CSV table of C-alpha atoms in Angstrom, one decimal:
chain,number,residue,atom,x,y,z
K,278,MET,CA,52.8,-62.5,-51.6
K,279,SER,CA,54.1,-60.0,-49.1
K,280,ASP,CA,56.5,-57.3,-50.2
K,281,ASP,CA,58.4,-57.7,-46.9
K,282,ALA,CA,61.0,-60.3,-46.0
K,283,ILE,CA,59.9,-60.0,-42.3
K,284,ARG,CA,56.7,-58.7,-40.9
K,285,SER,CA,55.6,-58.9,-37.3
K,286,GLU,CA,52.3,-57.7,-35.8
K,287,ALA,CA,51.9,-57.2,-32.1
K,288,LEU,CA,54.4,-60.0,-31.6
K,289,SER,CA,54.7,-60.7,-27.8
K,290,LYS,CA,56.3,-63.3,-25.6
K,291,ARG,CA,56.1,-63.7,-21.8
K,292,PHE,CA,58.0,-66.1,-19.6
K,293,GLY,CA,56.0,-66.3,-16.5
K,294,ASP,CA,55.9,-62.8,-15.0
K,295,VAL,CA,58.7,-61.6,-17.4
K,296,GLU,CA,57.6,-59.8,-20.5
K,297,ALA,CA,60.5,-60.6,-22.9
K,298,LEU,CA,58.8,-59.0,-25.9
K,299,ALA,CA,55.8,-56.7,-26.2
K,300,ASP,CA,53.7,-55.8,-29.2
K,301,LEU,CA,56.6,-55.8,-31.7
K,302,ASP,CA,55.4,-54.3,-35.0
K,303,LEU,CA,58.3,-54.5,-37.4
K,304,GLN,CA,58.7,-54.7,-41.2
K,305,VAL,CA,62.0,-55.5,-43.0
K,306,ALA,CA,61.9,-55.0,-46.8
K,307,LYS,CA,63.3,-57.5,-49.3
K,308,GLY,CA,66.9,-56.7,-49.9
K,309,GLU,CA,67.3,-54.5,-46.8
K,310,VAL,CA,70.0,-54.8,-44.2
K,311,LEU,CA,68.4,-54.1,-40.8
K,312,GLY,CA,70.5,-53.7,-37.6
K,313,PHE,CA,68.7,-55.0,-34.5
K,314,LEU,CA,70.1,-53.3,-31.3
K,315,GLY,CA,69.6,-53.5,-27.6
K,316,PRO,CA,71.6,-54.6,-24.5
K,317,ASN,CA,71.4,-58.1,-23.0
K,318,GLY,CA,67.8,-58.7,-21.9
K,319,ALA,CA,66.3,-56.3,-24.4
K,320,GLY,CA,64.5,-59.0,-26.3
K,321,LYS,CA,66.7,-59.5,-29.4
K,322,THR,CA,67.3,-63.2,-29.1
K,323,THR,CA,63.7,-63.8,-28.1
K,324,THR,CA,62.6,-62.0,-31.3
K,325,ILE,CA,64.9,-64.2,-33.5
K,326,ARG,CA,63.6,-67.4,-31.8
K,327,LEU,CA,60.1,-66.3,-32.5
K,328,LEU,CA,61.0,-65.5,-36.2
K,329,LEU,CA,62.5,-69.0,-36.5
K,330,GLY,CA,59.4,-70.6,-35.0
K,331,MET,CA,61.5,-72.0,-32.1
K,332,LEU,CA,59.2,-70.2,-29.6
K,333,ARG,CA,55.4,-69.9,-29.7
K,334,PRO,CA,54.3,-66.3,-29.2
K,335,THR,CA,52.1,-65.4,-26.3
K,336,SER,CA,50.2,-63.2,-28.7
K,337,GLY,CA,50.7,-61.6,-32.2
K,338,ARG,CA,52.2,-63.2,-35.3
K,339,ALA,CA,55.2,-63.0,-37.6
K,340,GLU,CA,55.7,-63.8,-41.3
K,341,ILE,CA,58.8,-64.6,-43.4
K,342,PHE,CA,58.2,-63.7,-47.0
K,343,GLY,CA,54.4,-63.9,-46.3
K,344,LEU,CA,54.7,-67.3,-44.6
K,345,ASP,CA,53.4,-67.6,-41.1
K,346,VAL,CA,56.4,-68.8,-39.0
K,347,GLN,CA,54.2,-70.9,-36.8
K,348,ARG,CA,52.0,-72.6,-39.4
K,349,ASP,CA,54.5,-72.7,-42.3
K,350,THR,CA,57.7,-73.2,-40.4
K,351,VAL,CA,59.3,-75.6,-42.8
K,352,ALA,CA,58.5,-73.5,-45.9
K,353,ALA,CA,59.8,-70.4,-44.1
K,354,HIS,CA,63.0,-72.1,-43.2
K,355,ARG,CA,63.7,-72.9,-46.8
K,356,ARG,CA,64.0,-69.2,-47.5
K,357,LEU,CA,66.4,-68.4,-44.6
K,358,ALA,CA,69.7,-69.2,-43.0
K,359,PHE,CA,70.4,-68.6,-39.3
K,360,VAL,CA,73.9,-67.9,-37.9
K,361,PRO,CA,74.0,-67.9,-34.0
K,362,GLY,CA,76.6,-66.3,-31.9
K,363,GLU,CA,77.2,-69.6,-30.1
K,364,ALA,CA,76.5,-72.9,-31.9
K,365,ALA,CA,76.4,-76.4,-30.5
K,366,LEU,CA,78.3,-78.3,-33.3
K,367,TRP,CA,79.4,-81.9,-33.6
K,368,PRO,CA,82.9,-82.2,-32.1
K,369,SER,CA,83.8,-85.4,-33.8
K,370,LEU,CA,83.0,-84.1,-37.3
K,371,THR,CA,85.5,-82.2,-39.4
K,372,GLY,CA,84.8,-78.8,-40.7
K,373,ALA,CA,84.1,-80.1,-44.2
K,374,GLU,CA,81.8,-82.8,-42.9
K,375,THR,CA,79.9,-80.2,-40.8
K,376,LEU,CA,79.5,-77.9,-43.8
K,377,HIS,CA,78.2,-80.9,-45.9
K,378,LEU,CA,75.7,-81.8,-43.2
K,379,LEU,CA,74.5,-78.3,-42.7
K,380,GLY,CA,74.2,-77.8,-46.4
K,381,ARG,CA,72.0,-80.9,-46.7
K,382,VAL,CA,69.8,-79.6,-43.8
K,383,GLN,CA,69.5,-76.2,-45.5
K,384,GLY,CA,68.6,-77.8,-48.8
K,385,ARG,CA,70.8,-75.7,-51.0
K,386,THR,CA,74.5,-74.8,-51.3
K,387,ASP,CA,76.6,-72.9,-53.7
K,388,PRO,CA,79.7,-75.1,-53.8
K,389,ALA,CA,81.9,-72.6,-55.5
K,390,TYR,CA,81.0,-69.9,-53.0
K,391,ARG,CA,81.6,-72.4,-50.2
K,392,ARG,CA,85.2,-72.9,-51.4
K,393,GLU,CA,85.7,-69.2,-51.7
K,394,LEU,CA,84.4,-68.6,-48.2
K,395,ILE,CA,86.6,-71.3,-46.7
K,396,GLU,CA,89.6,-69.5,-48.3
K,397,ARG,CA,88.5,-66.0,-47.4
K,398,PHE,CA,87.9,-66.9,-43.8
K,399,ALA,CA,91.2,-68.9,-43.6
K,400,LEU,CA,89.4,-72.0,-42.2
K,401,ASP,CA,91.1,-75.5,-42.3
K,402,PRO,CA,88.1,-77.8,-43.1
K,403,SER,CA,90.1,-80.9,-42.5
K,404,LYS,CA,90.3,-80.4,-38.8
K,405,LYS,CA,87.9,-81.8,-36.2
K,406,VAL,CA,85.4,-79.3,-34.8
K,407,ARG,CA,86.7,-80.1,-31.3
K,408,SER,CA,90.1,-78.7,-32.2
K,409,TYR,CA,88.6,-75.4,-33.4
K,410,SER,CA,89.0,-72.2,-31.4
K,411,LYS,CA,85.8,-70.1,-30.7
K,412,GLY,CA,86.7,-67.9,-33.7
K,413,ASN,CA,87.1,-70.9,-36.0
K,414,ARG,CA,83.8,-72.4,-34.9
K,415,GLN,CA,82.2,-69.0,-35.6
K,416,LYS,CA,83.7,-69.0,-39.1
K,417,LEU,CA,82.2,-72.4,-39.7
K,418,CYS,CA,78.8,-71.1,-38.8
K,419,LEU,CA,79.2,-68.1,-41.0
K,420,ILE,CA,80.3,-70.1,-44.0
K,421,ALA,CA,77.4,-72.5,-43.5
K,422,GLY,CA,74.9,-69.6,-43.5
K,423,LEU,CA,76.4,-67.6,-46.3
K,424,MET,CA,77.1,-70.6,-48.7
K,425,SER,CA,73.3,-71.2,-48.8
K,426,ARG,CA,72.7,-67.9,-50.6
K,427,ALA,CA,69.4,-67.8,-48.7
K,428,ASP,CA,66.9,-65.1,-49.4
K,429,LEU,CA,67.1,-64.1,-45.7
K,430,LEU,CA,70.1,-64.2,-43.4
K,431,LEU,CA,69.2,-64.1,-39.7
K,432,LEU,CA,72.5,-63.2,-37.9
K,433,ASP,CA,72.6,-63.2,-34.1
K,434,GLU,CA,76.0,-61.7,-33.0
K,435,PRO,CA,77.6,-63.3,-36.0
K,436,THR,CA,81.2,-62.0,-35.5
K,437,SER,CA,81.5,-63.1,-31.9
K,438,GLY,CA,85.1,-64.4,-31.5
K,439,LEU,CA,86.4,-63.1,-34.9
K,440,ASP,CA,89.5,-61.0,-35.2
K,441,PRO,CA,89.4,-57.6,-36.9
K,442,LEU,CA,90.6,-59.1,-40.3
K,443,MET,CA,87.8,-61.7,-40.3
K,444,GLU,CA,85.3,-59.0,-39.2
K,445,ARG,CA,86.3,-57.1,-42.4
K,446,GLU,CA,85.7,-60.2,-44.5
K,447,PHE,CA,82.3,-60.6,-42.9
K,448,ARG,CA,81.4,-57.0,-43.8
K,449,THR,CA,82.4,-57.7,-47.4
K,450,CYS,CA,80.1,-60.8,-47.4
K,451,VAL,CA,77.1,-58.8,-46.1
K,452,ASN,CA,77.6,-56.1,-48.7
K,453,GLN,CA,77.8,-58.8,-51.4
K,454,ALA,CA,74.7,-60.4,-50.1
K,455,LYS,CA,72.8,-57.1,-50.2
K,456,ALA,CA,74.1,-56.5,-53.8
K,457,ALA,CA,72.7,-59.9,-54.7
K,458,GLY,CA,69.2,-59.0,-53.3
K,459,GLN,CA,69.4,-61.0,-50.1
K,460,THR,CA,67.8,-59.6,-46.9
K,461,VAL,CA,70.0,-59.4,-43.8
K,462,PHE,CA,68.6,-59.1,-40.2
K,463,LEU,CA,71.7,-58.3,-38.1
K,464,SER,CA,71.6,-58.4,-34.3
K,465,SER,CA,74.9,-57.2,-33.0
K,466,HIS,CA,76.6,-55.5,-30.0
K,467,ILE,CA,79.3,-54.0,-32.4
K,468,LEU,CA,77.8,-50.7,-33.2
K,469,SER,CA,80.4,-49.7,-35.7
K,470,GLU,CA,79.6,-52.9,-37.6
K,471,VAL,CA,75.9,-52.0,-37.7
K,472,GLU,CA,76.6,-48.4,-38.6
K,473,ALA,CA,78.8,-49.5,-41.6
K,474,LEU,CA,76.4,-52.2,-42.9
K,475,CYS,CA,72.8,-51.4,-42.2
K,476,ASP,CA,70.2,-49.4,-44.1
K,477,ARG,CA,68.0,-49.0,-41.0
K,478,VAL,CA,68.4,-49.6,-37.3
K,479,ALA,CA,65.8,-50.9,-34.8
K,480,ILE,CA,66.4,-50.3,-31.1
K,481,LEU,CA,64.7,-52.4,-28.4
K,482,ARG,CA,64.4,-51.4,-24.7
K,483,ALA,CA,63.0,-53.9,-22.2
K,484,GLY,CA,61.2,-55.9,-24.8
K,485,ARG,CA,59.7,-52.9,-26.7
K,486,LEU,CA,60.6,-51.3,-30.0
K,487,VAL,CA,61.5,-47.7,-29.1
K,488,GLU,CA,63.1,-46.5,-32.3
K,489,VAL,CA,63.4,-47.6,-35.9
K,490,GLY,CA,64.7,-45.7,-38.9
K,491,THR,CA,67.8,-44.7,-40.9
K,492,LEU,CA,70.7,-43.2,-39.0
K,493,ALA,CA,69.7,-39.8,-40.6
K,494,GLU,CA,66.2,-40.2,-39.3
K,495,MET,CA,67.5,-41.0,-35.8
K,496,ARG,CA,69.8,-38.1,-35.4
K,497,HIS,CA,67.2,-36.4,-33.2
K,498,LEU,CA,68.2,-38.8,-30.4
K,499,SER,CA,71.5,-37.0,-29.8
K,500,ALA,CA,73.1,-33.6,-30.2
K,501,LEU,CA,75.2,-32.2,-32.9
K,502,SER,CA,78.7,-31.5,-31.7
K,503,VAL,CA,80.1,-28.1,-32.8
K,504,GLU,CA,83.5,-26.4,-32.3
K,505,ALA,CA,83.9,-22.8,-33.2
K,506,THR,CA,87.1,-20.7,-33.3
K,507,PHE,CA,87.0,-16.9,-32.8
K,508,THR,CA,89.5,-14.0,-33.4
K,509,SER,CA,89.1,-13.0,-29.8
K,510,ALA,CA,87.4,-14.3,-26.6
K,511,PRO,CA,84.2,-16.3,-27.6
K,512,PRO,CA,80.8,-14.7,-26.9
K,513,ASP,CA,78.4,-16.1,-24.3
K,514,LEU,CA,76.5,-18.9,-26.2
K,515,THR,CA,74.8,-20.5,-23.1
K,516,ARG,CA,71.5,-18.7,-23.8
K,517,VAL,CA,71.2,-19.7,-27.4
K,518,PRO,CA,68.2,-21.9,-27.9
K,519,GLY,CA,69.1,-25.6,-28.2
K,520,VAL,CA,72.7,-25.1,-27.0
K,521,SER,CA,74.2,-27.0,-24.1
K,522,GLY,CA,77.5,-28.3,-22.7
K,523,VAL,CA,79.4,-25.1,-23.6
K,524,GLU,CA,83.1,-25.4,-23.0
K,525,VAL,CA,85.5,-22.5,-23.6
K,526,GLU,CA,89.2,-23.0,-24.2
K,527,GLY,CA,91.0,-19.8,-25.3
K,528,HIS,CA,89.5,-18.6,-28.5
K,529,LYS,CA,87.7,-21.9,-29.0
K,530,VAL,CA,84.3,-23.0,-27.8
K,531,ARG,CA,82.8,-26.5,-27.9
K,532,LEU,CA,79.1,-27.2,-27.5
K,533,GLN,CA,76.2,-29.4,-28.2
K,534,VAL,CA,73.1,-28.5,-30.3
K,535,HIS,CA,69.7,-30.1,-30.0
K,536,GLY,CA,67.2,-29.3,-32.7
K,537,SER,CA,67.6,-26.5,-35.2
K,538,VAL,CA,71.1,-25.0,-35.6
K,539,GLU,CA,69.8,-21.8,-37.0
K,540,PRO,CA,69.8,-19.8,-33.7
K,541,LEU,CA,73.4,-20.8,-33.2
K,542,LEU,CA,74.4,-19.9,-36.7
K,543,GLU,CA,72.7,-16.5,-36.5
K,544,ARG,CA,74.6,-15.8,-33.3
K,545,LEU,CA,78.0,-16.9,-34.7
K,546,THR,CA,77.7,-15.0,-37.9
K,547,ALA,CA,77.1,-11.8,-35.9
K,548,VAL,CA,80.6,-12.1,-34.2
K,549,GLY,CA,84.1,-12.7,-35.4
K,550,VAL,CA,84.0,-16.5,-36.0
K,551,THR,CA,86.9,-17.8,-38.1
K,552,GLN,CA,86.1,-21.6,-38.2
K,553,ILE,CA,83.2,-23.8,-37.5
K,554,LEU,CA,83.5,-27.6,-37.3
K,555,SER,CA,80.5,-29.8,-36.7
K,556,ARG,CA,80.0,-33.6,-36.3
K,557,GLU,CA,76.9,-35.6,-36.4
K,558,PRO,CA,76.4,-38.2,-33.6
K,559,SER,CA,77.7,-41.7,-34.3
K,560,LEU,CA,75.4,-44.8,-33.9
K,561,GLU,CA,77.1,-45.4,-30.5
K,562,GLU,CA,76.2,-41.9,-29.3
K,563,LEU,CA,72.6,-42.3,-30.6
K,564,PHE,CA,72.3,-45.7,-28.8
K,565,LEU,CA,73.7,-44.2,-25.6
K,566,ALA,CA,71.4,-41.2,-25.9
K,567,GLN,CA,68.4,-43.6,-26.2
K,568,TYR,CA,69.4,-45.8,-23.2
K,569,GLY,CA,71.3,-43.4,-20.9
K,570,ALA,CA,71.0,-44.5,-17.3
K,571,ALA,CA,67.8,-46.4,-18.0
K,572,SER,CA,69.7,-49.2,-19.7
K,573,GLY,CA,71.0,-50.6,-16.5
K,574,ALA,CA,67.6,-50.6,-15.0
K,575,ALA,CA,66.2,-52.3,-18.1
K,576,ASP,CA,68.9,-55.0,-17.9
K,577,ARG,CA,68.2,-55.6,-14.3
K,578,GLU,CA,64.4,-55.7,-14.9
K,579,MET,CA,64.8,-58.3,-17.8
K,580,GLY,CA,67.4,-60.4,-16.1
K,581,HIS,CA,68.9,-63.0,-18.4
K,582,VAL,CA,66.1,-63.2,-21.0
K,583,GLY,CA,67.6,-62.1,-24.3
């Protein structure tokens, strides 16, 4: 049995002349929360559909808990729950009837946890699905996925349409799932959400995996921000190795540092510096550093394929 919840090897998918996913090699450990990032057209949704066995790969393969998703689709689905960002639900059913039906399809439900989730997400299960707002339909999908206590949660933009209070409840649920040993594969455009929840982050660009690792491991993608205050006019720091974007304001200087900070620290300690503040890049800054101006070109190249 594989030690990974998800494993893909050279997983690829083409739609005619469009290469939606190319040679994806990805491993997600059991109990891990992985953030899956990329703009529209990067290949995120295509990857999830391949993992679900909804698409047949052009080449390569993928496994869920050691089960080939093409040959052992039913067995793999017994180990996972999928929450889409947009779901086609049955408008004439009530929320309670929908949860009952989806629970039967999934094959397992924790009734006590289902009741807890309904209360936490403030969902009225007696109403018809047709009367639900987009946010309430998304709550219904989340409850259906979470109540299964599945070994693997595949979440594709799961907080689409939720208000900030409900997003906070979602984050609590993901942390509880991780504490219970469940694996979470989270595809999201909300970078603060990914930064708060995920052990590692994988970034796609135009169908290719370009970065994967912890936030600490990915800090090299962007610069460290530094602000230094001096007793008098700041020295010239523009020629210090790794320093860029120097801005002087009175006795303060703001700058960016790529790579080692040692040359800058050596320069600062040699003069009358009174205060140094530094800040590591956020996930949003890392993401923008990876894409930059190329993201627009990638989106145009990939068109609508997700």
